[in-house]
Short mmCIF file of C-alpha atoms and ligand atoms in Angstrom, two decimals:
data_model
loop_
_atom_site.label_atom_id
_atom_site.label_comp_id
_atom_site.label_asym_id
_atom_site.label_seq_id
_atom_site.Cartn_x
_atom_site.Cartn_y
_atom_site.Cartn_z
CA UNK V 1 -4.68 -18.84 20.35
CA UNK V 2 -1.49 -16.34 20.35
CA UNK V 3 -0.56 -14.63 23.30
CA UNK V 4 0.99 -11.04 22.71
CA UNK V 5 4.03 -10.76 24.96
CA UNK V 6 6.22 -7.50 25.78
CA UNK V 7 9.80 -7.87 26.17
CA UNK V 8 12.16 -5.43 27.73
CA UNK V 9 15.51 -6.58 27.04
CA UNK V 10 18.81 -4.22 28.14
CA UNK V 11 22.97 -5.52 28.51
CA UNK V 12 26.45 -4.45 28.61
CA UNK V 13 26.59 -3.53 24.68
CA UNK V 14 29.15 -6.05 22.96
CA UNK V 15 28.39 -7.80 19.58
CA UNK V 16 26.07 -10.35 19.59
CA UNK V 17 23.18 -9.40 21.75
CA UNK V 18 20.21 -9.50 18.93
CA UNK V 19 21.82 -12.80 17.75
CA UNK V 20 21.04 -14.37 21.23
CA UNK V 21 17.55 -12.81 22.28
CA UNK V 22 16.56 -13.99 18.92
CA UNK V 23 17.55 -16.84 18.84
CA UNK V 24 16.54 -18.04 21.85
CA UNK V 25 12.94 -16.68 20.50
CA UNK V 26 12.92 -18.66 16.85
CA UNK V 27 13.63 -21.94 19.37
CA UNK V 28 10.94 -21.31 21.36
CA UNK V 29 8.36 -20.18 18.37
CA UNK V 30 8.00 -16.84 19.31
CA UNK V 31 8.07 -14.40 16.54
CA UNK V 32 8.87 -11.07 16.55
CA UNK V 33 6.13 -8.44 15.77
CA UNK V 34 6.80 -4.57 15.99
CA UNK V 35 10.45 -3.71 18.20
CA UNK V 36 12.52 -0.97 18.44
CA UNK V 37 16.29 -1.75 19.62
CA UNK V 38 18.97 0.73 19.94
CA UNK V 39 22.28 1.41 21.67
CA UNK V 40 22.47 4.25 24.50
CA UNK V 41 25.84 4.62 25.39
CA UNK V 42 27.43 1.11 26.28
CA UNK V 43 23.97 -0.55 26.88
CA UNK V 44 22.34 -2.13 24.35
CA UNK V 45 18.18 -1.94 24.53
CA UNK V 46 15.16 -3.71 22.96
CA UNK V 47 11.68 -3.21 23.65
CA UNK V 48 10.02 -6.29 21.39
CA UNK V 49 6.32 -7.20 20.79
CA UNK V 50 6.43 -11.46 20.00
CA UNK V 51 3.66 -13.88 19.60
CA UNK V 52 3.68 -16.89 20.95
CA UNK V 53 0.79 -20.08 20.93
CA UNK V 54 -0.46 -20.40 24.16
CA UNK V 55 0.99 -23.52 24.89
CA UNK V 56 4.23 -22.53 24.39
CA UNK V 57 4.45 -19.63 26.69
CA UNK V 58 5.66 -21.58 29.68
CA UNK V 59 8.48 -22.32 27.69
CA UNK V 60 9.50 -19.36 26.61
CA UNK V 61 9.53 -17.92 30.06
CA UNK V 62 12.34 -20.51 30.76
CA UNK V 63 13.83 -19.86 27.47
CA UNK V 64 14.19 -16.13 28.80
CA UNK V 65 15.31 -17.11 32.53
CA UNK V 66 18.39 -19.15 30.60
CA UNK V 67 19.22 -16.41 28.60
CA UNK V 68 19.39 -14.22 31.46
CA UNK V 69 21.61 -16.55 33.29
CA UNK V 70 23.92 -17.08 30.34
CA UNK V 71 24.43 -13.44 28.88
CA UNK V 72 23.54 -11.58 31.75
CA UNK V 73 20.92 -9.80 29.81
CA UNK V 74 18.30 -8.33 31.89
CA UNK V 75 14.84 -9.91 30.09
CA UNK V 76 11.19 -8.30 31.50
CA UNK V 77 8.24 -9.89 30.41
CA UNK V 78 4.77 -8.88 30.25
CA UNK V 79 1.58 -10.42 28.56
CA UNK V 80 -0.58 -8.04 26.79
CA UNK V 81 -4.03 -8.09 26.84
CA UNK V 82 -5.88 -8.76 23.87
CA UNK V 83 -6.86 -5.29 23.61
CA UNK V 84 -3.38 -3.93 23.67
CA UNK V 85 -1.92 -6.21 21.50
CA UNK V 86 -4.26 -5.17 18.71
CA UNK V 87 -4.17 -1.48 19.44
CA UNK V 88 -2.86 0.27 16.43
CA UNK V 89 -1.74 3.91 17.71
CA UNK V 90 -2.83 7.16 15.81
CA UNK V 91 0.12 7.80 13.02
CA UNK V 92 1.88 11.04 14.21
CA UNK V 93 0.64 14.39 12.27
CA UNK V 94 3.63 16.46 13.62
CA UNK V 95 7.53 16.30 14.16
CA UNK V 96 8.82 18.61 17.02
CA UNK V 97 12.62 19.34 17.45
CA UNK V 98 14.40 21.06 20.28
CA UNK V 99 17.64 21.99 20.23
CA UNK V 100 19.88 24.36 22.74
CA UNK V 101 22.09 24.52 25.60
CA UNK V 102 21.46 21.45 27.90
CA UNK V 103 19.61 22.56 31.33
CA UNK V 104 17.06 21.26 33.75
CA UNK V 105 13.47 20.29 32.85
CA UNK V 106 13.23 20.84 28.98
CA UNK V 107 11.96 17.67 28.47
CA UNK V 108 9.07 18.09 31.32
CA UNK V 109 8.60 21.41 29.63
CA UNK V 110 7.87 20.69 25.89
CA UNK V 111 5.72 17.44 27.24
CA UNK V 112 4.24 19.60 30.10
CA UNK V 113 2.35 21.78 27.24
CA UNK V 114 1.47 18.86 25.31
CA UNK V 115 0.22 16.63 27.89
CA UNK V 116 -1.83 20.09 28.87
CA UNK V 117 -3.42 19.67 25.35
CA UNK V 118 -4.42 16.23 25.29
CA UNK V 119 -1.29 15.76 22.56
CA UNK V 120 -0.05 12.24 22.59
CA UNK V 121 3.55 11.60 22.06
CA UNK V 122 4.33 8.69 19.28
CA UNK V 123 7.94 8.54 19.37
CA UNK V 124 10.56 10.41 21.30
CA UNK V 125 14.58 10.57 21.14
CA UNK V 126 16.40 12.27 23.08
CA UNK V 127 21.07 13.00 23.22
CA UNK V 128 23.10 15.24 25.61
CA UNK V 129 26.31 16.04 24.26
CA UNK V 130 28.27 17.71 25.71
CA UNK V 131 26.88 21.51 26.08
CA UNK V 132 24.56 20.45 23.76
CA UNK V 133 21.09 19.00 23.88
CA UNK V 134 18.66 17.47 21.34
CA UNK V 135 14.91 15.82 21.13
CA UNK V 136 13.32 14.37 18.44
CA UNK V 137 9.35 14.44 19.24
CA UNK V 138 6.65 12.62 17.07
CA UNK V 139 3.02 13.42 17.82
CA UNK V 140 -0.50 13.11 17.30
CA UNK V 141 -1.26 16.82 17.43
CA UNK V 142 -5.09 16.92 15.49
CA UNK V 143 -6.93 20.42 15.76
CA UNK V 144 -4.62 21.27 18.44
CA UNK V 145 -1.29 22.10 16.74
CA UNK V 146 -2.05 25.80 16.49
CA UNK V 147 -1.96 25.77 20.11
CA UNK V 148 0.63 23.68 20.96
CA UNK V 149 2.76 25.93 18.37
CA UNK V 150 1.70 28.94 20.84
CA UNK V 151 2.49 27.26 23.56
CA UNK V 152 5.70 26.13 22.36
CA UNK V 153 6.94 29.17 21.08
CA UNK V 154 6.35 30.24 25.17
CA UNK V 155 8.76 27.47 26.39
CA UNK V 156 11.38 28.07 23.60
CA UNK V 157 11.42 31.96 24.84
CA UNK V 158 11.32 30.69 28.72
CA UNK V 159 14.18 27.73 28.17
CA UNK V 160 16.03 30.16 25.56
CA UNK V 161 16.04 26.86 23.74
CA UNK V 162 15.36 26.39 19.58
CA UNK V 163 11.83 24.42 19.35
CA UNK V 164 10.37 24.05 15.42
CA UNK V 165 6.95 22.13 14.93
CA UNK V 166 6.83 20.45 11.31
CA UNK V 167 3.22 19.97 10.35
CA UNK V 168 3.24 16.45 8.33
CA UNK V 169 0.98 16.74 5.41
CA UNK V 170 0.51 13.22 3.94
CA UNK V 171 -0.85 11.34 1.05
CA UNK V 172 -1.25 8.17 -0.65
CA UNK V 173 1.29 8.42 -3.95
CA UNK U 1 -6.13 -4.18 -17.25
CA UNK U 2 -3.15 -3.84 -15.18
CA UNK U 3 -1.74 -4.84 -11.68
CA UNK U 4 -0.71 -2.64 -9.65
CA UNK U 5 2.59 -4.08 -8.06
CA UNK U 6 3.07 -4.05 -4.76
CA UNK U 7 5.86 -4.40 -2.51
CA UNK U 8 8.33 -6.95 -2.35
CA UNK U 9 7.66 -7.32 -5.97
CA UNK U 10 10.61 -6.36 -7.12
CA UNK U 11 9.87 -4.66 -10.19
CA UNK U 12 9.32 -1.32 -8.23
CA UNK U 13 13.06 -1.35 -8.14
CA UNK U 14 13.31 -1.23 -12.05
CA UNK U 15 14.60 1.89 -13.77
CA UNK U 16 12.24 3.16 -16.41
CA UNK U 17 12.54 4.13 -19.76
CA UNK U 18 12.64 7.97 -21.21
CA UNK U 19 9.41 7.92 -23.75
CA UNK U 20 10.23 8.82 -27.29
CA UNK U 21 7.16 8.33 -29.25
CA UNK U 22 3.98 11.23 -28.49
CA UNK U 23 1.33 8.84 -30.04
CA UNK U 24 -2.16 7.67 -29.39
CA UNK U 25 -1.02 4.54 -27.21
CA UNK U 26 0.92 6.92 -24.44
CA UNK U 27 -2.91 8.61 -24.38
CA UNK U 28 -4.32 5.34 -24.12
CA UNK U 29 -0.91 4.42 -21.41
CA UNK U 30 -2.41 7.81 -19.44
CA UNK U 31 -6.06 7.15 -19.14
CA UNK U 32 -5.24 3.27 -17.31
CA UNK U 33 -2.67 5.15 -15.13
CA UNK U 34 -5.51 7.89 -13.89
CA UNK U 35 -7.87 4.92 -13.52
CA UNK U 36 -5.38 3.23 -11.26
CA UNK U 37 -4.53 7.01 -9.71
CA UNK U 38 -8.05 6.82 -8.75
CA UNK U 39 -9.09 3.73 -7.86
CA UNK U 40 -6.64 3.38 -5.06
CA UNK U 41 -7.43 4.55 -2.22
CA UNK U 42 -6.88 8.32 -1.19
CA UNK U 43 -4.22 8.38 -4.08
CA UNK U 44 -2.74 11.56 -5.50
CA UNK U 45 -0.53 10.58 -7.59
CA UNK U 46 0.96 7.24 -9.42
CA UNK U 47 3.95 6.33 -11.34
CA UNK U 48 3.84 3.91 -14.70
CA UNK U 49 6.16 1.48 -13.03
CA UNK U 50 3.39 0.96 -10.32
CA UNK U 51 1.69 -1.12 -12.95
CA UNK U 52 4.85 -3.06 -14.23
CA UNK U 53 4.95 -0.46 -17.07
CA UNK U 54 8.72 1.19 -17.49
CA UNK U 55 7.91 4.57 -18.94
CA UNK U 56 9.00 7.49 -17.41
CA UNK U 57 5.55 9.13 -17.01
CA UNK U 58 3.58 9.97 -13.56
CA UNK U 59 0.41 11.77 -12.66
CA UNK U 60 -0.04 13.68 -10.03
CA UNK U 61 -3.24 15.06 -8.70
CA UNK U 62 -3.39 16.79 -5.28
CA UNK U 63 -6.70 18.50 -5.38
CA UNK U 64 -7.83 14.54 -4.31
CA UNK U 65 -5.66 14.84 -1.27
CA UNK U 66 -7.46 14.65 2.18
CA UNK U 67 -6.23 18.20 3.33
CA UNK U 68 -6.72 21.58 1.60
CA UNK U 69 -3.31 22.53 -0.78
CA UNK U 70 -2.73 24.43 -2.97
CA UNK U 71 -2.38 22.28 -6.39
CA UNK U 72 -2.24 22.87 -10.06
CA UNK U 73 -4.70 20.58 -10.74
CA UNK U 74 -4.05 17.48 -12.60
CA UNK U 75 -0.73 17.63 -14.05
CA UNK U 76 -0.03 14.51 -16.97
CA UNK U 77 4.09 14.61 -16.81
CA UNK U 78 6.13 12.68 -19.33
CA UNK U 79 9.68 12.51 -19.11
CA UNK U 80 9.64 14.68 -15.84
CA UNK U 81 13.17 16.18 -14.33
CA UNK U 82 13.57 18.07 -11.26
CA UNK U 83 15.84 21.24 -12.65
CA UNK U 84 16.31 22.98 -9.32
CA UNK U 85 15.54 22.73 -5.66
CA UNK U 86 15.48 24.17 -2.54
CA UNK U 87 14.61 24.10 1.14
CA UNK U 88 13.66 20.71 3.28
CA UNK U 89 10.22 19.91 4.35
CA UNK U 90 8.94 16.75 6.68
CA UNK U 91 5.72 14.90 5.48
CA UNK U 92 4.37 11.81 5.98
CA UNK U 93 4.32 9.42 2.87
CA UNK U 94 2.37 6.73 1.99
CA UNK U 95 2.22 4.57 -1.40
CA UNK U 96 -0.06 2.81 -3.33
CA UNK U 97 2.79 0.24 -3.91
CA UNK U 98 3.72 -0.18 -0.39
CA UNK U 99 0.12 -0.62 1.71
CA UNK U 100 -0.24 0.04 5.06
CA UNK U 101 3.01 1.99 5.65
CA UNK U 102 3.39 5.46 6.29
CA UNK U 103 6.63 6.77 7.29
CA UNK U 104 8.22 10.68 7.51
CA UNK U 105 10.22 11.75 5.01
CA UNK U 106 12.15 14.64 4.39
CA UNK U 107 11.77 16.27 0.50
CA UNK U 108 12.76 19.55 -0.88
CA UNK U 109 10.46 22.30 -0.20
CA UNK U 110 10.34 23.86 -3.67
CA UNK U 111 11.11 22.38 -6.96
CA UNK U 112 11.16 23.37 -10.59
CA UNK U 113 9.70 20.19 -12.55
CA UNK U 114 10.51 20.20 -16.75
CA UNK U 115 8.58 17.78 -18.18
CA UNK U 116 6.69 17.25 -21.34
CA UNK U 117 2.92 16.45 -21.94
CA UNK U 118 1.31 14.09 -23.85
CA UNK U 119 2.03 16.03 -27.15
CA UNK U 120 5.57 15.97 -26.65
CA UNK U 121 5.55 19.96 -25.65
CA UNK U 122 8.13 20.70 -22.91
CA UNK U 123 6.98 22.85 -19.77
CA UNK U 124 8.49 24.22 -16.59
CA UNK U 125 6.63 23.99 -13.49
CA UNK U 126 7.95 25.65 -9.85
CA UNK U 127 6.14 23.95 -6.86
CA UNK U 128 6.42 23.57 -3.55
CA UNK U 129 5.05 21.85 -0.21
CA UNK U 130 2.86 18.79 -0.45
CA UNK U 131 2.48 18.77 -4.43
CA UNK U 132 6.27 18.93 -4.47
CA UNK U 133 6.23 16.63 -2.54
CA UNK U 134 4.43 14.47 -4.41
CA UNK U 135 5.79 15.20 -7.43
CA UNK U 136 9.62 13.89 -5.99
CA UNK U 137 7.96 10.87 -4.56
CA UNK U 138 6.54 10.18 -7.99
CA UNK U 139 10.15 10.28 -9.51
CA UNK U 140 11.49 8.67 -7.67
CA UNK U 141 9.26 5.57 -8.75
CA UNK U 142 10.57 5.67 -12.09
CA UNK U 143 14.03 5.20 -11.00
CA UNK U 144 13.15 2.63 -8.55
CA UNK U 145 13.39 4.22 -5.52
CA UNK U 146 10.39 3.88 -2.82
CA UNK U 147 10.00 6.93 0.00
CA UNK U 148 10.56 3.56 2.58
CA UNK U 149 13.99 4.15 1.45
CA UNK U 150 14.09 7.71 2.48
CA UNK U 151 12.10 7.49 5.76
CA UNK U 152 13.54 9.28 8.98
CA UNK U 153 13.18 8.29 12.65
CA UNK U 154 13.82 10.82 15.61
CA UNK U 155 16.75 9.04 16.03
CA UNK U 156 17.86 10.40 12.61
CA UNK U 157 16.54 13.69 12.83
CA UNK U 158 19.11 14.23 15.64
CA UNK U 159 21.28 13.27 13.78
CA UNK U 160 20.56 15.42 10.88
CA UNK U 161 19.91 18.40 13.46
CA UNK U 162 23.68 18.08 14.90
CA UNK U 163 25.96 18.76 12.01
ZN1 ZN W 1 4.34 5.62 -4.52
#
């Protein structure tokens, strides 16, 4: 049996860091599923889904409490169920972008609305420059995205922010 | 019969051939290509180089696609050239040559297609949203490129967004 383990990894960003968490994983026979790893501002991030035989999760945990002692990493561990580790989530039917002067709360606004719907959110990114702020918003709109565009138009006029919902059409080519 | 490749075969990266000769074997190379159009699943459109065959001809029918478009139809397109372009649209892609990935990918929003059918005539075709889509996506195929080249995150559309 596999175990499905989540690993939250974050560090002082310097070269190097994906080189150590992995290998330290390939020694202790932990492969790396689905991650997503990126660099906000000087700290480097990973969020990574690895399986791991059963028998070889006690070792990885100490694999992960050296690495922590050596880099300095931060390393968070936790064992999905078996449910969770097999979800697949809905693919995203919509791409949302907000742009505008950075204030206060336009994040809680645009996922205020949603949330209201019943709209899952797939993927979000998010940068303050500056005067300047930006999102990036995947989501799993269905037979609500004529009302989320409603609603959204609402928050854009309210936040005097630029919000645009791009309806995905997709196909098999 | 043919094989559809399939990703990493790496084939899909091949440029194809222009096709020269109008004769009764590109028929014959059109009828396997809509049989393999329509056998996979979902499918609305397929490139000869999907099948390991390096001709530069695609069809492309969207009136199979799981959401109501508007579509001309089934459109047979040999030797097919994007002439002009406009706009950007966002739509999710997925391939018969690359299974089980879907990714977002921005396209042009309208196109004008030339292309000539299977008698060798040349038409113009303007297009736009999902069968344009399609259409580019098909191209693309026959110069090797795959949409998982072209696919955007939301860390890229801010990137796009800010300059
Ligand atoms: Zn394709």
């Amino acid at each position: 049996m596999n175990q499905s383990i989540l690993l939250s990894i974050s560090g002082k960003d310097r070269a190097g860091i994906v080189r150590d968490v992995s290998e330290v994983l390939l020694h202790a026979q932990a492969n790396i599923e689905d991650s997503s790893m990126t660099v906000l501002r000087g700290r480097f991030t990973m969020m990574l889904i690895v399986e791991v035989e059963d028998s070889g999760l006690s070792s990885l945990k100490a694999a992960l409490a050296e690495l922590e002692q050596r880099t300095g990493l931060t390393v968070q561990s936790q064992v999905l169920s078996e449910d969770e580790a097999s979800h697949i989530p809905d693919e995203p039917d919509c791409v949302i972008t907000v742009s505008g002067a950075d204030k206060p709360g336009i994040v809680f606004a645009v996922t205020d609305v949603m949330a209201e719907l019943g709209v899952s959110v797939a993927d979000v990114s998010t940068r303050a420059r500056g005067e300047v702020y930006m999102m990036a918003l995947e989501a799993v709109a269905g037979d609500k995205l004529n009302a989320l565009q409603a609603k959204l138009a609402d928050v854009s006029d309210k936040l005097s922010v630029s919000i645009e919902v791009h309806q995905l059409d997709d196909g098999v080519m | 019969m043919y094989e559809l490749l399939t990703l990493p075969d790496e084939r899909l990266r091949q440029k194809s051939q222009p096709i020269t000769q109008f004769d009764k074997s590109l028929q014959e190379l059109s009828t396997v290509l809509e049989q393999a159009m329509l056998d996979g699943q979902g499918g609305v459109g397929i490139a000869a180089p999907q099948l390991g065959i390096f001709k530069r001809i695609v069809i492309v029918d969207c009136s199979l696609g799981l959401h109501k478009n508007k579509n001309h139809g089934r459109l047979i397109m040999v030797n097919p050239e994007i002439i002009a372009q406009d706009g950007e649209a966002l739509g999710r892609e997925g391939c018969l040559s690359v299974p089980e990935w879907v990714g977002t990918v921005p396209r042009a929003r309208r196109i004008t297609v030339r292309y000539q059918d299977l008698q060798g005539k040349t038409h113009e075709l303007s297009t736009k949203a999902f069968e344009a889509r399609v259409i580019q996506h098909e191209i693309d195929h026959l110069d090797g490129i795959l949409f998982i080249d072209k696919v955007v995150s939301t860390k890229d559309l801010i990137r796009r967004m800010d300059t």
